[in-house]
Coordinates of C-alpha atoms and ligand atoms in Angstrom, one line a residue:
X1 CA 62.1 143.1 -39.3
X2 CA 62.7 145.7 -36.5
X3 CA 65.1 148.8 -38.0
X4 CA 68.1 150.0 -36.7
X5 CA 68.2 151.7 -33.0
X6 CA 69.0 154.9 -32.4
X7 CA 72.5 155.1 -32.1
X8 CA 73.1 152.3 -35.2
X9 CA 70.7 155.5 -37.0
X10 CA 73.4 158.2 -36.1
X11 CA 76.3 155.9 -37.3
X12 CA 74.8 154.4 -40.4
X13 CA 73.2 157.6 -41.9
X14 CA 74.2 160.7 -40.3
X15 CA 77.6 160.6 -39.2
X16 CA 79.4 160.3 -42.8
X17 CA 78.1 164.0 -43.5
X18 CA 81.4 165.6 -44.4
X19 CA 82.4 168.3 -42.1
X20 CA 83.3 171.7 -43.5
X21 CA 85.6 174.7 -42.2
X22 CA 85.6 175.6 -38.4
X23 CA 84.3 171.9 -37.3
X24 CA 86.8 171.2 -34.5
X25 CA 84.4 168.5 -33.4
X26 CA 81.4 167.1 -35.4
X27 CA 78.8 164.6 -34.7
X28 CA 79.8 162.0 -31.9
X29 CA 80.5 163.9 -28.5
X30 CA 77.8 165.6 -26.3
X31 CA 78.8 169.1 -28.4
X32 CA 80.0 169.7 -31.6
X33 CA 83.0 172.3 -31.2
X34 CA 83.1 174.7 -33.9
X35 CA 84.8 177.7 -34.6
X36 CA 83.5 180.7 -36.2
X37 CA 85.4 182.6 -39.2
X38 CA 87.6 185.5 -38.3
X39 CA 85.9 189.0 -37.9
X40 CA 82.3 187.5 -38.5
X41 CA 78.6 187.8 -36.5
X42 CA 76.7 184.8 -36.4
X43 CA 73.7 184.2 -37.5
X44 CA 71.1 181.3 -36.5
X45 CA 67.7 180.1 -36.8
X46 CA 65.7 177.3 -36.1
X47 CA 62.4 175.7 -38.1
X48 CA 60.4 172.9 -37.4
X49 CA 58.3 170.3 -40.1
X50 CA 56.0 168.9 -38.8
X51 CA 54.3 165.9 -40.9
X52 CA 50.9 166.8 -42.0
X53 CA 50.9 170.4 -41.4
X54 CA 54.7 171.2 -43.1
X55 CA 54.6 168.2 -45.7
X56 CA 52.4 165.2 -46.3
X57 CA 53.7 162.0 -44.1
X58 CA 54.1 160.1 -47.4
X59 CA 56.2 162.3 -49.3
X60 CA 59.2 160.7 -51.0
X61 CA 61.7 161.1 -47.7
X62 CA 64.9 162.7 -49.8
X63 CA 62.5 165.6 -50.7
X64 CA 61.1 166.2 -47.4
X65 CA 65.0 166.4 -46.2
X66 CA 65.7 168.9 -48.9
X67 CA 62.8 171.2 -48.5
X68 CA 63.5 170.9 -44.6
X69 CA 67.1 172.2 -45.1
X70 CA 66.2 174.4 -48.0
X71 CA 63.4 176.4 -46.0
X72 CA 66.1 177.0 -43.0
X73 CA 69.1 177.5 -45.4
X74 CA 66.1 180.6 -46.8
X75 CA 66.2 182.3 -43.7
X76 CA 70.3 182.7 -44.0
X77 CA 70.0 183.8 -47.2
X78 CA 67.1 186.4 -46.2
X79 CA 70.0 187.8 -43.6
X80 CA 72.5 187.7 -46.2
X81 CA 74.5 185.4 -44.2
X82 CA 77.1 182.3 -45.5
X83 CA 76.0 179.1 -44.3
X84 CA 78.6 177.5 -42.1
X85 CA 76.9 174.4 -39.8
X86 CA 73.5 172.6 -39.0
X87 CA 72.0 170.4 -36.5
X88 CA 69.1 167.7 -36.8
X89 CA 66.6 167.0 -34.7
X90 CA 64.7 163.8 -36.0
X91 CA 61.6 162.6 -34.6
X92 CA 60.2 159.3 -36.2
X93 CA 57.3 157.2 -35.5
X94 CA 59.4 153.6 -36.1
X95 CA 62.9 152.9 -37.3
X96 CA 62.5 152.2 -41.3
X97 CA 66.0 151.6 -43.1
X98 CA 64.8 152.8 -46.5
X99 CA 63.3 155.8 -45.2
X100 CA 66.4 157.0 -43.4
X101 CA 68.5 155.6 -46.2
X102 CA 66.4 158.0 -48.8
X103 CA 66.2 161.1 -46.0
X104 CA 69.7 161.0 -45.2
X105 CA 70.8 161.1 -49.1
X106 CA 68.6 163.8 -49.5
X107 CA 70.1 165.6 -46.7
X108 CA 73.4 165.5 -47.1
X109 CA 73.2 166.5 -51.0
X110 CA 71.3 169.3 -50.4
X111 CA 74.1 170.2 -47.7
X112 CA 76.7 169.7 -50.1
X113 CA 74.8 171.7 -52.4
X114 CA 75.0 174.7 -50.0
X115 CA 78.5 174.0 -48.5
X116 CA 77.0 173.4 -45.1
X117 CA 78.1 170.9 -42.2
X118 CA 75.6 168.7 -39.9
X119 CA 77.3 169.0 -36.7
X120 CA 75.0 167.0 -34.6
X121 CA 71.3 166.5 -33.6
X122 CA 69.1 164.3 -31.4
X123 CA 67.2 161.4 -32.7
X124 CA 64.2 160.4 -31.1
X125 CA 60.9 158.6 -31.4
X126 CA 57.1 159.9 -31.8
X127 CA 55.3 161.5 -34.4
X128 CA 57.2 162.4 -37.6
X129 CA 58.6 165.7 -37.3
X130 CA 62.2 167.3 -38.8
X131 CA 63.8 170.3 -36.7
X132 CA 66.7 171.9 -38.3
X133 CA 68.7 174.6 -36.9
X134 CA 71.4 176.5 -39.4
X135 CA 74.1 178.7 -38.3
X136 CA 75.9 181.0 -40.6
X137 CA 78.2 184.0 -40.5
X138 CA 78.3 187.5 -41.7
X139 CA 81.3 189.4 -42.3
X140 CA 82.0 192.5 -40.5
X141 CA 82.6 194.2 -43.5
X142 CA 78.9 192.7 -44.7
X143 CA 75.5 194.2 -44.0
X144 CA 72.7 191.7 -42.3
X145 CA 69.3 191.9 -43.9
X146 CA 67.1 192.9 -41.4
X147 CA 63.3 193.6 -40.8
X148 CA 63.3 196.8 -39.0
X149 CA 65.2 199.1 -41.3
X150 CA 62.7 200.4 -43.6
X151 CA 62.0 203.8 -44.1
X152 CA 58.7 205.9 -45.3
X153 CA 59.4 206.5 -49.1
X154 CA 61.3 203.3 -49.6
X155 CA 60.4 201.3 -52.8
X156 CA 59.0 197.6 -51.9
X157 CA 60.3 194.9 -54.5
X158 CA 60.4 191.0 -54.7
X159 CA 62.5 188.4 -56.5
X160 CA 61.6 186.0 -59.2
X161 CA 58.3 185.7 -58.9
X162 CA 55.5 184.2 -56.6
X163 CA 52.4 181.6 -56.4
X164 CA 53.9 178.8 -57.8
X165 CA 54.0 176.9 -54.0
X166 CA 51.2 177.6 -53.3
X167 CA 49.3 176.8 -56.7
X168 CA 51.2 173.3 -56.7
X169 CA 50.5 172.3 -53.1
X170 CA 47.0 170.7 -54.3
X171 CA 48.7 168.7 -56.9
X172 CA 51.5 167.6 -53.8
X173 CA 48.8 166.8 -51.5
X174 CA 47.4 165.0 -54.3
X175 CA 43.7 166.5 -53.9
X176 CA 44.1 167.6 -57.7
X177 CA 45.6 166.0 -60.6
X178 CA 47.8 166.9 -63.9
X179 CA 50.5 165.3 -66.5
X180 CA 53.4 163.8 -65.5
X181 CA 55.4 166.8 -66.6
X182 CA 53.4 169.6 -64.6
X183 CA 53.5 167.2 -61.7
X184 CA 57.5 167.2 -61.4
X185 CA 57.2 171.3 -62.1
X186 CA 54.9 171.3 -58.8
X187 CA 56.5 169.3 -57.3
X188 CA 60.0 170.9 -57.5
X189 CA 58.1 174.3 -56.5
X190 CA 57.1 173.1 -53.8
X191 CA 60.2 170.8 -52.4
X192 CA 63.0 172.6 -54.1
X193 CA 62.5 176.1 -52.9
X194 CA 65.6 178.6 -54.1
X195 CA 67.2 179.7 -51.0
X196 CA 67.9 183.4 -52.6
X197 CA 72.0 184.0 -51.6
X198 CA 73.3 185.4 -54.4
X199 CA 70.6 188.1 -54.9
X200 CA 70.7 188.6 -51.0
X201 CA 74.1 189.3 -51.6
X202 CA 73.9 191.8 -54.6
X203 CA 71.3 193.9 -52.7
X204 CA 72.5 193.9 -49.1
X205 CA 74.9 196.9 -49.4
X206 CA 71.8 199.0 -50.3
X207 CA 68.4 197.4 -49.2
X208 CA 66.7 198.6 -46.2
X209 CA 65.4 195.7 -45.1
X210 CA 64.2 192.3 -46.5
X211 CA 62.3 189.0 -45.2
X212 CA 61.9 185.7 -47.2
X213 CA 58.5 185.1 -48.1
X214 CA 57.5 182.0 -46.3
X215 CA 53.7 182.6 -44.9
X216 CA 52.8 184.8 -48.2
X217 CA 54.0 188.1 -49.7
X218 CA 51.2 190.3 -47.8
X219 CA 51.9 188.6 -44.6
X220 CA 55.7 188.8 -44.6
X221 CA 55.7 192.4 -46.0
X222 CA 53.4 193.2 -42.7
X223 CA 56.3 191.8 -40.9
X224 CA 58.6 194.1 -42.2
X225 CA 56.3 196.9 -41.7
X226 CA 55.5 196.5 -38.2
X227 CA 59.5 195.8 -37.3
X228 CA 60.0 199.0 -39.3
X229 CA 56.8 200.9 -37.7
X230 CA 55.4 201.9 -41.4
X231 CA 52.6 201.3 -43.6
X232 CA 52.9 199.8 -47.5
X233 CA 50.9 200.4 -50.6
X234 CA 51.2 197.3 -52.6
X235 CA 50.3 197.7 -56.3
X236 CA 48.7 193.9 -56.6
X237 CA 48.9 194.4 -60.6
X238 CA 52.8 194.3 -60.3
X239 CA 53.3 191.3 -58.3
X240 CA 55.0 188.9 -60.9
X241 CA 53.0 186.0 -60.8
X242 CA 54.8 182.8 -61.8
X243 CA 54.1 181.0 -65.0
X244 CA 53.5 177.7 -63.3
X245 CA 51.3 179.3 -61.1
X246 CA 49.1 180.7 -64.1
X247 CA 49.3 177.2 -65.6
X248 CA 48.2 175.2 -62.5
X249 CA 45.6 177.7 -61.3
X250 CA 44.4 180.2 -63.8
X251 CA 41.5 181.8 -61.9
X252 CA 43.2 182.3 -58.8
X253 CA 46.7 182.6 -59.8
X254 CA 47.3 186.2 -58.6
X255 CA 45.4 185.7 -55.2
X256 CA 48.1 183.0 -54.7
X257 CA 51.0 185.7 -56.1
X258 CA 49.7 187.7 -53.2
X259 CA 49.5 185.5 -50.5
X260 CA 50.3 182.1 -50.8
X261 CA 53.4 181.1 -49.0
X262 CA 56.1 178.8 -49.4
X263 CA 58.0 180.3 -52.3
X264 CA 61.1 181.5 -50.3
X265 CA 61.5 184.5 -52.6
X266 CA 62.6 188.0 -51.1
X267 CA 60.8 190.5 -50.2
X268 CA 62.9 194.1 -49.7
X269 CA 63.0 197.8 -49.4
X270 CA 65.0 200.2 -50.6
X271 CA 65.4 204.1 -50.7
X272 CA 64.5 205.9 -53.7
X273 CA 68.3 207.5 -53.9
X274 CA 69.5 203.3 -54.5
X275 CA 67.1 202.5 -57.0
X276 CA 70.0 203.2 -59.9
X277 CA 72.6 201.2 -58.3
X278 CA 69.8 198.3 -58.3
X279 CA 68.6 198.9 -61.5
X280 CA 72.0 199.1 -63.1
X281 CA 72.7 195.5 -61.4
X282 CA 70.1 194.3 -63.7
X283 CA 68.7 191.8 -61.3
X284 CA 65.2 189.5 -61.5
X285 CA 63.2 191.9 -59.0
X286 CA 60.1 193.7 -59.3
X287 CA 59.0 197.1 -57.8
X288 CA 55.5 196.4 -56.0
X289 CA 54.6 199.1 -54.0
X290 CA 56.2 202.1 -51.8
X291 CA 56.1 202.4 -48.0
X292 CA 54.1 205.4 -46.3
X293 CA 53.7 206.5 -42.8
X294 CA 51.5 204.2 -40.9
X295 CA 51.6 201.3 -38.1
X296 CA 52.3 198.5 -39.7
X297 CA 49.6 197.8 -42.3
X298 CA 49.8 196.6 -45.9
X299 CA 47.4 198.2 -48.3
X300 CA 46.8 196.8 -51.3
X301 CA 45.0 198.2 -54.8
X302 CA 44.1 196.5 -58.1
X303 CA 44.3 198.7 -61.5
X304 CA 43.4 202.0 -58.8
X305 CA 41.0 200.2 -56.9
X306 CA 41.2 199.0 -53.1
X307 CA 41.4 195.1 -53.0
X308 CA 41.5 192.7 -50.5
X309 CA 43.4 189.0 -50.3
X310 CA 40.9 186.1 -50.0
X311 CA 43.2 184.5 -47.4
X312 CA 46.0 185.9 -45.1
X313 CA 49.1 184.5 -44.6
X314 CA 49.4 180.6 -42.7
X315 CA 49.5 180.8 -38.6
X316 CA 49.8 177.8 -36.6
X317 CA 47.5 179.1 -33.9
Ligands
LIG1 P1 73.4 163.1 -26.1 O1 72.8 161.9 -25.3 O2 74.7 163.3 -25.2 O3 72.1 164.3 -26.0 P2 73.0 161.8 -27.9 O4 73.1 160.1 -27.5 O5 71.6 162.4 -28.6 O6 73.6 162.4 -27.2 O7 74.0 161.8 -29.5 C1 75.2 161.4 -30.2 C2 75.6 162.3 -30.6 O8 75.2 162.1 -32.1 C3 75.7 163.6 -30.8 O9 77.0 164.2 -30.8 C4 74.4 164.1 -31.5 O10 74.8 165.7 -31.7 C5 74.6 163.4 -32.5 N1 73.3 163.1 -33.4 C6 72.2 162.6 -32.7 N2 71.1 162.2 -33.3 C7 71.6 163.1 -34.7 C8 71.0 163.1 -36.1 N3 69.7 162.9 -36.2 N4 71.7 163.8 -36.7 C9 73.1 164.1 -36.3 N5 73.7 164.0 -35.5 C10 73.0 163.2 -34.2
LIG2 MG1 70.1 163.2 -27.1

C-alpha cells in the first residue's frame, strides 16, 4: 500500500505541532511569521543528520527524532540561548505511515519538553536525512557564551561526565551486545543527550567561553583555543569519566572521555578571579586544565607525562 503523499504527510504528522509564543503564522504558508521577544538577540543554528553517518537507518524513528532535535538544542544551550522555534527538512526514501507516526511523536514530545515550536519545513524524497534549524533568544542582559572569549590563565571546565555516548555507540550499532538494562542505558546515552540549558545560564555571567562537546573534548576544546588564539594544557587524569563508559568499555574509557564525541556536555573557560563564584554555585563541573599562550593547540598530560589521544575528533572530509 502506498504511504501518504507529501501534503498529507505535512498535514497528518507535522501541522498539529503546538505553537508557542511569537508564532504569528506557523506551518502552511510560504514562510512562517515570527515575532522575536522584546530586547533580545536571536541565535540560530542548523544541523543535518544523515542515515548511517549520524544514526543507524534502522533505528527507532522516535529516537532518531529526539536525537536530531536535542543535538540542535544543545547548540542553543551552548550559547546560553532560550529555545523559540525550529524548522525541519525531512528527506525520506519512501513514504511510510508507521515510521512517520513514530518520528513525529518523538519529535513533538521532545519539542514540548524543551518548549520549542515547529514552525515549518520541507519534505522531499531521497536518502534518509534530517535537517533541523533552531532559533533561540538571548536577552540583551544575558551574556551569550561564545568560543572566542577565552584568555591565557583561564581555567578549563567540563560539565557532568564524558565518554558514555562514545562507549555506547558499538552497542547502539549492534556491533557489541550486553544485557537489556545496559543496552537501554547505552541507547539513552546516545539518543537522548541532555542540552545543558540550566548549567549554561548559571555559568554565563562569568564564563569567558563555552562550546558543547559534539566531536570530542579535545577537538572541541581545540575550537575554543583556535577561536580565542590561545593553547590549553589538559590534565587527562582529571577528566570526569562516565560510569557507563567504564562499564561498557573498561579498557578505553579514558580515551573515549578525552576524544569520543556525542556527549553534548559543555566545555567552558573561566578567569581565575571568578573561580570562587563558580565554586559557590556547587555546579556539576570539573576543572580539567588551564589556558596558556599559544596558537590553538591542546597539550595533554597524564600523571605528569605527555599523553596522546588515540583518535582525533570526527570529521566528515
Ligand atoms: P513551498 O513549496 O512554498 O516551499 P511546501 O509545499 O514545501 O511549501 O510546504 C508547505 C508548508 O508546510 C510550509 O509552510 C512548510 O514550512 C511546511 N512543511 C513542509 N514540510 C514540513 C515538515 N517536514 N515539517 C514541518 N513543516 C513542513
Ligand atoms: Mg518546499
